[in-house]
JSON list of C-alpha atoms in Angstrom, two decimals:
[
{"chain": "A", "resi": 1, "resn": "GLU", "atom": "CA", "xyz": [-28.55, 33.27, -206.00]},
{"chain": "A", "resi": 2, "resn": "ILE", "atom": "CA", "xyz": [-28.67, 32.34, -202.29]},
{"chain": "A", "resi": 3, "resn": "VAL", "atom": "CA", "xyz": [-27.73, 28.37, -202.08]},
{"chain": "A", "resi": 4, "resn": "LEU", "atom": "CA", "xyz": [-29.46, 26.41, -199.28]},
{"chain": "A", "resi": 5, "resn": "THR", "atom": "CA", "xyz": [-27.57, 23.12, -198.02]},
{"chain": "A", "resi": 6, "resn": "GLN", "atom": "CA", "xyz": [-29.35, 20.71, -196.38]},
{"chain": "A", "resi": 7, "resn": "SER", "atom": "CA", "xyz": [-27.87, 17.76, -194.09]},
{"chain": "A", "resi": 8, "resn": "PRO", "atom": "CA", "xyz": [-28.19, 15.13, -193.66]},
{"chain": "A", "resi": 9, "resn": "ALA", "atom": "CA", "xyz": [-29.69, 13.75, -196.73]},
{"chain": "A", "resi": 10, "resn": "THR", "atom": "CA", "xyz": [-31.06, 10.98, -195.50]},
{"chain": "A", "resi": 11, "resn": "LEU", "atom": "CA", "xyz": [-31.35, 10.92, -191.40]},
{"chain": "A", "resi": 12, "resn": "SER", "atom": "CA", "xyz": [-32.90, 7.07, -190.01]},
{"chain": "A", "resi": 13, "resn": "LEU", "atom": "CA", "xyz": [-34.57, 7.22, -186.73]},
{"chain": "A", "resi": 14, "resn": "SER", "atom": "CA", "xyz": [-37.40, 5.75, -184.56]},
{"chain": "A", "resi": 15, "resn": "PRO", "atom": "CA", "xyz": [-40.61, 6.79, -183.09]},
{"chain": "A", "resi": 16, "resn": "GLY", "atom": "CA", "xyz": [-39.94, 8.73, -179.64]},
{"chain": "A", "resi": 17, "resn": "GLU", "atom": "CA", "xyz": [-36.30, 9.71, -180.76]},
{"chain": "A", "resi": 18, "resn": "ARG", "atom": "CA", "xyz": [-35.32, 13.41, -180.87]},
{"chain": "A", "resi": 19, "resn": "ALA", "atom": "CA", "xyz": [-34.54, 14.98, -185.05]},
{"chain": "A", "resi": 20, "resn": "THR", "atom": "CA", "xyz": [-32.05, 17.33, -186.21]},
{"chain": "A", "resi": 21, "resn": "LEU", "atom": "CA", "xyz": [-32.44, 18.94, -189.03]},
{"chain": "A", "resi": 22, "resn": "SER", "atom": "CA", "xyz": [-29.31, 21.01, -190.48]},
{"chain": "A", "resi": 23, "resn": "CYS", "atom": "CA", "xyz": [-29.69, 24.26, -193.16]},
{"chain": "A", "resi": 24, "resn": "ARG", "atom": "CA", "xyz": [-26.46, 26.48, -194.26]},
{"chain": "A", "resi": 25, "resn": "ALA", "atom": "CA", "xyz": [-26.87, 28.86, -196.71]},
{"chain": "A", "resi": 26, "resn": "SER", "atom": "CA", "xyz": [-24.47, 30.64, -199.14]},
{"chain": "A", "resi": 27, "resn": "GLN", "atom": "CA", "xyz": [-24.67, 33.90, -197.37]},
{"chain": "A", "resi": 28, "resn": "SER", "atom": "CA", "xyz": [-26.76, 35.20, -194.56]},
{"chain": "A", "resi": 29, "resn": "VAL", "atom": "CA", "xyz": [-30.55, 35.62, -195.02]},
{"chain": "A", "resi": 30, "resn": "SER", "atom": "CA", "xyz": [-31.03, 37.15, -191.20]},
{"chain": "A", "resi": 31, "resn": "SER", "atom": "CA", "xyz": [-33.86, 35.49, -189.07]},
{"chain": "A", "resi": 32, "resn": "TYR", "atom": "CA", "xyz": [-35.66, 35.54, -192.69]},
{"chain": "A", "resi": 33, "resn": "LEU", "atom": "CA", "xyz": [-35.39, 30.98, -193.07]},
{"chain": "A", "resi": 34, "resn": "ALA", "atom": "CA", "xyz": [-38.78, 28.88, -193.01]},
{"chain": "A", "resi": 35, "resn": "TRP", "atom": "CA", "xyz": [-38.75, 25.08, -193.00]},
{"chain": "A", "resi": 36, "resn": "TYR", "atom": "CA", "xyz": [-41.66, 23.10, -195.18]},
{"chain": "A", "resi": 37, "resn": "GLN", "atom": "CA", "xyz": [-42.56, 18.99, -194.44]},
{"chain": "A", "resi": 38, "resn": "GLN", "atom": "CA", "xyz": [-43.96, 17.28, -197.62]},
{"chain": "A", "resi": 39, "resn": "LYS", "atom": "CA", "xyz": [-45.20, 13.79, -197.38]},
{"chain": "A", "resi": 40, "resn": "PRO", "atom": "CA", "xyz": [-45.75, 11.17, -200.81]},
{"chain": "A", "resi": 41, "resn": "GLY", "atom": "CA", "xyz": [-48.07, 12.98, -203.34]},
{"chain": "A", "resi": 42, "resn": "GLN", "atom": "CA", "xyz": [-49.19, 15.72, -201.01]},
{"chain": "A", "resi": 43, "resn": "ALA", "atom": "CA", "xyz": [-48.16, 20.10, -201.03]},
{"chain": "A", "resi": 44, "resn": "PRO", "atom": "CA", "xyz": [-45.50, 21.15, -198.76]},
{"chain": "A", "resi": 45, "resn": "ARG", "atom": "CA", "xyz": [-46.60, 22.41, -195.60]},
{"chain": "A", "resi": 46, "resn": "LEU", "atom": "CA", "xyz": [-45.46, 25.07, -193.89]},
{"chain": "A", "resi": 47, "resn": "LEU", "atom": "CA", "xyz": [-44.49, 24.89, -190.25]},
{"chain": "A", "resi": 48, "resn": "ILE", "atom": "CA", "xyz": [-41.52, 26.90, -189.27]},
{"chain": "A", "resi": 49, "resn": "TYR", "atom": "CA", "xyz": [-41.35, 30.69, -190.68]},
{"chain": "A", "resi": 50, "resn": "ASP", "atom": "CA", "xyz": [-38.90, 33.91, -189.60]},
{"chain": "A", "resi": 51, "resn": "ALA", "atom": "CA", "xyz": [-36.42, 30.80, -188.11]},
{"chain": "A", "resi": 52, "resn": "SER", "atom": "CA", "xyz": [-38.12, 30.18, -184.95]},
{"chain": "A", "resi": 53, "resn": "ASN", "atom": "CA", "xyz": [-41.91, 30.60, -185.40]},
{"chain": "A", "resi": 54, "resn": "ARG", "atom": "CA", "xyz": [-44.35, 28.13, -185.03]},
{"chain": "A", "resi": 55, "resn": "ALA", "atom": "CA", "xyz": [-47.04, 28.42, -188.23]},
{"chain": "A", "resi": 56, "resn": "THR", "atom": "CA", "xyz": [-50.29, 28.06, -187.26]},
{"chain": "A", "resi": 57, "resn": "GLY", "atom": "CA", "xyz": [-52.01, 24.50, -185.70]},
{"chain": "A", "resi": 58, "resn": "ILE", "atom": "CA", "xyz": [-47.67, 23.30, -186.30]},
{"chain": "A", "resi": 59, "resn": "PRO", "atom": "CA", "xyz": [-46.99, 21.11, -183.10]},
{"chain": "A", "resi": 60, "resn": "ALA", "atom": "CA", "xyz": [-45.18, 22.20, -179.90]},
{"chain": "A", "resi": 61, "resn": "ARG", "atom": "CA", "xyz": [-42.35, 19.06, -180.92]},
{"chain": "A", "resi": 62, "resn": "PHE", "atom": "CA", "xyz": [-41.28, 21.83, -183.98]},
{"chain": "A", "resi": 63, "resn": "SER", "atom": "CA", "xyz": [-38.80, 23.88, -183.51]},
{"chain": "A", "resi": 64, "resn": "GLY", "atom": "CA", "xyz": [-36.52, 25.70, -185.10]},
{"chain": "A", "resi": 65, "resn": "SER", "atom": "CA", "xyz": [-33.29, 27.67, -184.42]},
{"chain": "A", "resi": 66, "resn": "GLY", "atom": "CA", "xyz": [-30.29, 29.85, -185.36]},
{"chain": "A", "resi": 67, "resn": "SER", "atom": "CA", "xyz": [-30.04, 32.78, -188.01]},
{"chain": "A", "resi": 68, "resn": "GLY", "atom": "CA", "xyz": [-26.98, 34.09, -190.08]},
{"chain": "A", "resi": 69, "resn": "THR", "atom": "CA", "xyz": [-26.53, 31.35, -192.25]},
{"chain": "A", "resi": 70, "resn": "ASP", "atom": "CA", "xyz": [-26.86, 27.99, -190.27]},
{"chain": "A", "resi": 71, "resn": "PHE", "atom": "CA", "xyz": [-30.16, 27.26, -189.47]},
{"chain": "A", "resi": 72, "resn": "THR", "atom": "CA", "xyz": [-31.73, 24.00, -186.95]},
{"chain": "A", "resi": 73, "resn": "LEU", "atom": "CA", "xyz": [-34.97, 22.23, -187.27]},
{"chain": "A", "resi": 74, "resn": "THR", "atom": "CA", "xyz": [-35.28, 20.05, -183.68]},
{"chain": "A", "resi": 75, "resn": "ILE", "atom": "CA", "xyz": [-38.38, 17.71, -183.60]},
{"chain": "A", "resi": 76, "resn": "SER", "atom": "CA", "xyz": [-38.19, 16.76, -179.93]},
{"chain": "A", "resi": 77, "resn": "SER", "atom": "CA", "xyz": [-39.94, 13.41, -179.90]},
{"chain": "A", "resi": 78, "resn": "LEU", "atom": "CA", "xyz": [-40.87, 12.16, -183.22]},
{"chain": "A", "resi": 79, "resn": "GLU", "atom": "CA", "xyz": [-44.03, 10.32, -183.78]},
{"chain": "A", "resi": 80, "resn": "PRO", "atom": "CA", "xyz": [-45.04, 7.91, -186.34]},
{"chain": "A", "resi": 81, "resn": "GLU", "atom": "CA", "xyz": [-46.55, 10.69, -189.28]},
{"chain": "A", "resi": 82, "resn": "ASP", "atom": "CA", "xyz": [-43.64, 13.44, -188.78]},
{"chain": "A", "resi": 83, "resn": "PHE", "atom": "CA", "xyz": [-41.77, 10.49, -190.65]},
{"chain": "A", "resi": 84, "resn": "ALA", "atom": "CA", "xyz": [-41.20, 12.35, -194.73]},
{"chain": "A", "resi": 85, "resn": "VAL", "atom": "CA", "xyz": [-39.16, 14.98, -196.69]},
{"chain": "A", "resi": 86, "resn": "TYR", "atom": "CA", "xyz": [-37.76, 18.51, -194.60]},
{"chain": "A", "resi": 87, "resn": "TYR", "atom": "CA", "xyz": [-37.20, 21.41, -196.73]},
{"chain": "A", "resi": 88, "resn": "CYS", "atom": "CA", "xyz": [-35.63, 24.75, -195.87]},
{"chain": "A", "resi": 89, "resn": "GLN", "atom": "CA", "xyz": [-36.54, 27.78, -197.69]},
{"chain": "A", "resi": 90, "resn": "GLN", "atom": "CA", "xyz": [-35.66, 31.77, -197.55]},
{"chain": "A", "resi": 91, "resn": "ARG", "atom": "CA", "xyz": [-36.81, 34.84, -198.07]},
{"chain": "A", "resi": 92, "resn": "SER", "atom": "CA", "xyz": [-34.15, 37.11, -197.83]},
{"chain": "A", "resi": 93, "resn": "ASN", "atom": "CA", "xyz": [-33.97, 37.80, -202.03]},
{"chain": "A", "resi": 94, "resn": "TRP", "atom": "CA", "xyz": [-37.35, 38.04, -202.08]},
{"chain": "A", "resi": 95, "resn": "PRO", "atom": "CA", "xyz": [-39.48, 37.08, -204.02]},
{"chain": "A", "resi": 96, "resn": "ARG", "atom": "CA", "xyz": [-36.43, 34.47, -205.60]},
{"chain": "A", "resi": 97, "resn": "TYR", "atom": "CA", "xyz": [-36.93, 32.10, -202.51]},
{"chain": "A", "resi": 98, "resn": "THR", "atom": "CA", "xyz": [-34.60, 29.64, -202.98]},
{"chain": "A", "resi": 99, "resn": "PHE", "atom": "CA", "xyz": [-35.01, 26.09, -201.42]},
{"chain": "A", "resi": 100, "resn": "GLY", "atom": "CA", "xyz": [-33.15, 23.31, -200.20]},
{"chain": "A", "resi": 101, "resn": "GLN", "atom": "CA", "xyz": [-32.59, 20.17, -201.62]},
{"chain": "A", "resi": 102, "resn": "GLY", "atom": "CA", "xyz": [-34.41, 18.11, -198.43]},
{"chain": "A", "resi": 103, "resn": "THR", "atom": "CA", "xyz": [-33.45, 15.62, -195.90]},
{"chain": "A", "resi": 104, "resn": "LYS", "atom": "CA", "xyz": [-35.40, 12.61, -195.65]},
{"chain": "A", "resi": 105, "resn": "LEU", "atom": "CA", "xyz": [-36.27, 11.25, -192.45]},
{"chain": "A", "resi": 106, "resn": "GLU", "atom": "CA", "xyz": [-37.27, 7.33, -192.47]},
{"chain": "A", "resi": 107, "resn": "ILE", "atom": "CA", "xyz": [-37.85, 5.34, -189.88]},
{"chain": "A", "resi": 108, "resn": "LYS", "atom": "CA", "xyz": [-35.01, 3.04, -188.57]},
{"chain": "B", "resi": 1, "resn": "GLU", "atom": "CA", "xyz": [-61.52, 27.79, -196.37]},
{"chain": "B", "resi": 2, "resn": "VAL", "atom": "CA", "xyz": [-58.94, 28.76, -198.69]},
{"chain": "B", "resi": 3, "resn": "GLN", "atom": "CA", "xyz": [-58.32, 26.16, -201.23]},
{"chain": "B", "resi": 4, "resn": "LEU", "atom": "CA", "xyz": [-56.19, 26.73, -204.49]},
{"chain": "B", "resi": 5, "resn": "VAL", "atom": "CA", "xyz": [-56.90, 23.96, -207.75]},
{"chain": "B", "resi": 6, "resn": "GLU", "atom": "CA", "xyz": [-54.49, 24.11, -210.27]},
{"chain": "B", "resi": 7, "resn": "SER", "atom": "CA", "xyz": [-55.28, 23.01, -213.93]},
{"chain": "B", "resi": 8, "resn": "GLY", "atom": "CA", "xyz": [-53.70, 22.18, -217.07]},
{"chain": "B", "resi": 9, "resn": "GLY", "atom": "CA", "xyz": [-51.24, 20.09, -217.40]},
{"chain": "B", "resi": 10, "resn": "GLY", "atom": "CA", "xyz": [-50.79, 16.97, -219.50]},
{"chain": "B", "resi": 11, "resn": "LEU", "atom": "CA", "xyz": [-48.14, 15.78, -221.84]},
{"chain": "B", "resi": 12, "resn": "VAL", "atom": "CA", "xyz": [-46.31, 18.08, -224.41]},
{"chain": "B", "resi": 13, "resn": "GLN", "atom": "CA", "xyz": [-44.14, 17.64, -226.64]},
{"chain": "B", "resi": 14, "resn": "PRO", "atom": "CA", "xyz": [-40.07, 19.20, -226.60]},
{"chain": "B", "resi": 15, "resn": "GLY", "atom": "CA", "xyz": [-40.84, 23.19, -227.68]},
{"chain": "B", "resi": 16, "resn": "GLY", "atom": "CA", "xyz": [-44.76, 22.75, -226.76]},
{"chain": "B", "resi": 17, "resn": "SER", "atom": "CA", "xyz": [-46.69, 24.98, -225.16]},
{"chain": "B", "resi": 18, "resn": "LEU", "atom": "CA", "xyz": [-49.19, 24.67, -222.29]},
{"chain": "B", "resi": 19, "resn": "ARG", "atom": "CA", "xyz": [-51.43, 27.37, -219.80]},
{"chain": "B", "resi": 20, "resn": "LEU", "atom": "CA", "xyz": [-52.00, 26.55, -216.54]},
{"chain": "B", "resi": 21, "resn": "SER", "atom": "CA", "xyz": [-54.76, 27.54, -214.26]},
{"chain": "B", "resi": 22, "resn": "CYS", "atom": "CA", "xyz": [-55.18, 28.10, -210.16]},
{"chain": "B", "resi": 23, "resn": "ALA", "atom": "CA", "xyz": [-58.47, 28.70, -209.22]},
{"chain": "B", "resi": 24, "resn": "ALA", "atom": "CA", "xyz": [-58.95, 30.29, -205.56]},
{"chain": "B", "resi": 25, "resn": "SER", "atom": "CA", "xyz": [-61.80, 30.48, -203.12]},
{"chain": "B", "resi": 26, "resn": "GLY", "atom": "CA", "xyz": [-62.07, 30.93, -199.73]},
{"chain": "B", "resi": 27, "resn": "PHE", "atom": "CA", "xyz": [-60.12, 34.68, -199.39]},
{"chain": "B", "resi": 28, "resn": "THR", "atom": "CA", "xyz": [-59.98, 37.63, -201.35]},
{"chain": "B", "resi": 29, "resn": "PHE", "atom": "CA", "xyz": [-57.87, 36.62, -204.34]},
{"chain": "B", "resi": 30, "resn": "SER", "atom": "CA", "xyz": [-57.27, 40.25, -205.23]},
{"chain": "B", "resi": 31, "resn": "SER", "atom": "CA", "xyz": [-55.38, 41.00, -202.17]},
{"chain": "B", "resi": 32, "resn": "TYR", "atom": "CA", "xyz": [-52.96, 38.94, -202.33]},
{"chain": "B", "resi": 33, "resn": "SER", "atom": "CA", "xyz": [-49.69, 38.33, -204.56]},
{"chain": "B", "resi": 34, "resn": "MET", "atom": "CA", "xyz": [-49.20, 34.83, -205.49]},
{"chain": "B", "resi": 35, "resn": "ASN", "atom": "CA", "xyz": [-46.33, 32.42, -206.80]},
{"chain": "B", "resi": 36, "resn": "TRP", "atom": "CA", "xyz": [-45.64, 29.17, -208.95]},
{"chain": "B", "resi": 37, "resn": "VAL", "atom": "CA", "xyz": [-43.45, 26.83, -207.59]},
{"chain": "B", "resi": 38, "resn": "ARG", "atom": "CA", "xyz": [-42.39, 23.45, -209.31]},
{"chain": "B", "resi": 39, "resn": "GLN", "atom": "CA", "xyz": [-41.03, 20.29, -208.66]},
{"chain": "B", "resi": 40, "resn": "ALA", "atom": "CA", "xyz": [-39.54, 17.77, -210.73]},
{"chain": "B", "resi": 41, "resn": "PRO", "atom": "CA", "xyz": [-40.32, 14.20, -210.14]},
{"chain": "B", "resi": 42, "resn": "GLY", "atom": "CA", "xyz": [-37.85, 12.78, -207.13]},
{"chain": "B", "resi": 43, "resn": "LYS", "atom": "CA", "xyz": [-36.24, 16.18, -206.69]},
{"chain": "B", "resi": 44, "resn": "GLY", "atom": "CA", "xyz": [-36.22, 19.16, -204.63]},
{"chain": "B", "resi": 45, "resn": "LEU", "atom": "CA", "xyz": [-38.84, 22.56, -204.85]},
{"chain": "B", "resi": 46, "resn": "GLU", "atom": "CA", "xyz": [-37.53, 25.19, -207.06]},
{"chain": "B", "resi": 47, "resn": "TRP", "atom": "CA", "xyz": [-39.82, 28.71, -206.97]},
{"chain": "B", "resi": 48, "resn": "VAL", "atom": "CA", "xyz": [-41.31, 29.61, -210.63]},
{"chain": "B", "resi": 49, "resn": "SER", "atom": "CA", "xyz": [-42.63, 33.15, -210.85]},
{"chain": "B", "resi": 50, "resn": "TYR", "atom": "CA", "xyz": [-44.66, 35.72, -208.62]},
{"chain": "B", "resi": 51, "resn": "ILE", "atom": "CA", "xyz": [-46.92, 38.45, -209.64]},
{"chain": "B", "resi": 52, "resn": "SER", "atom": "CA", "xyz": [-48.32, 41.16, -206.95]},
{"chain": "B", "resi": 53, "resn": "SER", "atom": "CA", "xyz": [-52.23, 41.49, -206.01]},
{"chain": "B", "resi": 54, "resn": "SER", "atom": "CA", "xyz": [-52.56, 43.75, -208.59]},
{"chain": "B", "resi": 55, "resn": "SER", "atom": "CA", "xyz": [-50.17, 42.68, -211.08]},
{"chain": "B", "resi": 56, "resn": "SER", "atom": "CA", "xyz": [-48.16, 45.19, -211.01]},
{"chain": "B", "resi": 57, "resn": "THR", "atom": "CA", "xyz": [-45.12, 43.31, -210.21]},
{"chain": "B", "resi": 58, "resn": "ILE", "atom": "CA", "xyz": [-43.73, 40.14, -211.77]},
{"chain": "B", "resi": 59, "resn": "TYR", "atom": "CA", "xyz": [-40.96, 38.13, -211.45]},
{"chain": "B", "resi": 60, "resn": "TYR", "atom": "CA", "xyz": [-39.20, 34.93, -213.03]},
{"chain": "B", "resi": 61, "resn": "ALA", "atom": "CA", "xyz": [-36.77, 32.71, -212.42]},
{"chain": "B", "resi": 62, "resn": "ASP", "atom": "CA", "xyz": [-34.39, 32.74, -214.99]},
{"chain": "B", "resi": 63, "resn": "SER", "atom": "CA", "xyz": [-35.17, 29.01, -215.65]},
{"chain": "B", "resi": 64, "resn": "VAL", "atom": "CA", "xyz": [-37.99, 30.39, -217.17]},
{"chain": "B", "resi": 65, "resn": "LYS", "atom": "CA", "xyz": [-37.30, 33.79, -217.93]},
{"chain": "B", "resi": 66, "resn": "GLY", "atom": "CA", "xyz": [-38.56, 34.70, -221.47]},
{"chain": "B", "resi": 67, "resn": "ARG", "atom": "CA", "xyz": [-40.72, 31.54, -221.89]},
{"chain": "B", "resi": 68, "resn": "PHE", "atom": "CA", "xyz": [-42.64, 31.39, -219.16]},
{"chain": "B", "resi": 69, "resn": "THR", "atom": "CA", "xyz": [-45.48, 34.34, -218.22]},
{"chain": "B", "resi": 70, "resn": "ILE", "atom": "CA", "xyz": [-47.51, 34.45, -215.30]},
{"chain": "B", "resi": 71, "resn": "SER", "atom": "CA", "xyz": [-50.88, 36.70, -215.17]},
{"chain": "B", "resi": 72, "resn": "ARG", "atom": "CA", "xyz": [-54.00, 36.27, -212.89]},
{"chain": "B", "resi": 73, "resn": "ASP", "atom": "CA", "xyz": [-57.70, 37.43, -213.65]},
{"chain": "B", "resi": 74, "resn": "ASN", "atom": "CA", "xyz": [-58.75, 39.09, -209.94]},
{"chain": "B", "resi": 75, "resn": "ALA", "atom": "CA", "xyz": [-62.26, 38.58, -210.74]},
{"chain": "B", "resi": 76, "resn": "LYS", "atom": "CA", "xyz": [-62.60, 35.17, -211.78]},
{"chain": "B", "resi": 77, "resn": "ASN", "atom": "CA", "xyz": [-60.49, 34.56, -208.62]},
{"chain": "B", "resi": 78, "resn": "SER", "atom": "CA", "xyz": [-58.13, 32.59, -211.15]},
{"chain": "B", "resi": 79, "resn": "LEU", "atom": "CA", "xyz": [-53.73, 32.70, -211.97]},
{"chain": "B", "resi": 80, "resn": "TYR", "atom": "CA", "xyz": [-52.77, 31.83, -214.61]},
{"chain": "B", "resi": 81, "resn": "LEU", "atom": "CA", "xyz": [-49.24, 30.43, -216.02]},
{"chain": "B", "resi": 82, "resn": "GLN", "atom": "CA", "xyz": [-48.56, 30.72, -219.97]},
{"chain": "B", "resi": 83, "resn": "MET", "atom": "CA", "xyz": [-45.70, 28.05, -220.50]},
{"chain": "B", "resi": 84, "resn": "ASN", "atom": "CA", "xyz": [-43.81, 28.31, -224.36]},
{"chain": "B", "resi": 85, "resn": "SER", "atom": "CA", "xyz": [-40.88, 27.14, -225.66]},
{"chain": "B", "resi": 86, "resn": "LEU", "atom": "CA", "xyz": [-41.20, 23.90, -223.27]},
{"chain": "B", "resi": 87, "resn": "ARG", "atom": "CA", "xyz": [-37.90, 21.68, -222.64]},
{"chain": "B", "resi": 88, "resn": "ASP", "atom": "CA", "xyz": [-37.57, 17.89, -221.02]},
{"chain": "B", "resi": 89, "resn": "GLU", "atom": "CA", "xyz": [-35.80, 20.08, -217.80]},
{"chain": "B", "resi": 90, "resn": "ASP", "atom": "CA", "xyz": [-39.47, 21.45, -217.43]},
{"chain": "B", "resi": 91, "resn": "THR", "atom": "CA", "xyz": [-41.17, 18.17, -216.38]},
{"chain": "B", "resi": 92, "resn": "ALA", "atom": "CA", "xyz": [-42.47, 18.73, -213.04]},
{"chain": "B", "resi": 93, "resn": "VAL", "atom": "CA", "xyz": [-45.62, 19.14, -211.08]},
{"chain": "B", "resi": 94, "resn": "TYR", "atom": "CA", "xyz": [-46.19, 22.39, -210.58]},
{"chain": "B", "resi": 95, "resn": "TYR", "atom": "CA", "xyz": [-48.17, 24.64, -207.07]},
{"chain": "B", "resi": 96, "resn": "CYS", "atom": "CA", "xyz": [-49.45, 27.74, -207.51]},
{"chain": "B", "resi": 97, "resn": "ALA", "atom": "CA", "xyz": [-48.80, 28.74, -203.52]},
{"chain": "B", "resi": 98, "resn": "ARG", "atom": "CA", "xyz": [-50.30, 31.65, -201.95]},
{"chain": "B", "resi": 99, "resn": "PRO", "atom": "CA", "xyz": [-47.67, 33.68, -198.78]},
{"chain": "B", "resi": 100, "resn": "GLY", "atom": "CA", "xyz": [-48.85, 34.91, -196.00]},
{"chain": "B", "resi": 101, "resn": "GLY", "atom": "CA", "xyz": [-48.46, 37.71, -194.03]},
{"chain": "B", "resi": 102, "resn": "GLU", "atom": "CA", "xyz": [-44.70, 37.02, -193.14]},
{"chain": "B", "resi": 103, "resn": "ASP", "atom": "CA", "xyz": [-44.37, 36.28, -197.33]},
{"chain": "B", "resi": 104, "resn": "TYR", "atom": "CA", "xyz": [-43.83, 32.69, -196.55]},
{"chain": "B", "resi": 105, "resn": "PHE", "atom": "CA", "xyz": [-46.09, 29.66, -198.63]},
{"chain": "B", "resi": 106, "resn": "ASP", "atom": "CA", "xyz": [-49.06, 28.99, -196.19]},
{"chain": "B", "resi": 107, "resn": "TYR", "atom": "CA", "xyz": [-51.20, 28.25, -198.69]},
{"chain": "B", "resi": 108, "resn": "TRP", "atom": "CA", "xyz": [-50.54, 25.37, -201.76]},
{"chain": "B", "resi": 109, "resn": "GLY", "atom": "CA", "xyz": [-52.41, 23.52, -204.45]},
{"chain": "B", "resi": 110, "resn": "GLN", "atom": "CA", "xyz": [-52.27, 20.27, -204.57]},
{"chain": "B", "resi": 111, "resn": "GLY", "atom": "CA", "xyz": [-50.55, 20.55, -208.00]},
{"chain": "B", "resi": 112, "resn": "THR", "atom": "CA", "xyz": [-50.67, 19.59, -212.17]},
{"chain": "B", "resi": 113, "resn": "LEU", "atom": "CA", "xyz": [-48.43, 17.05, -213.63]},
{"chain": "B", "resi": 114, "resn": "VAL", "atom": "CA", "xyz": [-46.30, 18.68, -216.33]},
{"chain": "B", "resi": 115, "resn": "THR", "atom": "CA", "xyz": [-44.60, 15.94, -218.87]},
{"chain": "B", "resi": 116, "resn": "VAL", "atom": "CA", "xyz": [-42.34, 17.63, -221.39]},
{"chain": "B", "resi": 117, "resn": "SER", "atom": "CA", "xyz": [-41.66, 14.41, -223.28]},
{"chain": "B", "resi": 118, "resn": "SER", "atom": "CA", "xyz": [-40.97, 13.19, -227.79]}
]
């Protein structure tokens, strides 16, 4: 099983600041990595797929990078609606997808 | 508009059974594979099961293999998850999720809560 480890567990920032979230895979997943955003009581929403491609309707302030085992989700300037939990997911071992444990982005 | 609506969750005793349903609309259901993903209270996401568009290929997570059965009825635009021999650790919100062209989950239902407790 491919294990995804996200860091930090919690990130405290203010609106307007830049957020950098990390996801590390236990073995190479090539570029087969996605990022999701989840708000309380809601289903996850796909933000980024194949490491760096924004999903339909996702604002340009969200960007993804990385390949192999190390990936980053960057939010260039935080908006109030961006405070949520973020998960990475790999599909390298399709269809046995695995998710990271999540990073909670909270308002400082 | 794509919609996925789960139902069938509830409280069940350990060792019991439950059948979840997911009603799909707004897209050609028979053309898409489907998945179940769960989330224990306050925890992360866990992929549970996959079924191909024609039901010819099915996969399960090791944690549910032999206890859960995924199925679909393309004529009824519906996805199912039969859950038997339920355990405390199966307590979670269960989501049905549709993969998009790149095999990531671009549409999710609102989830249905399954609570396994005596």
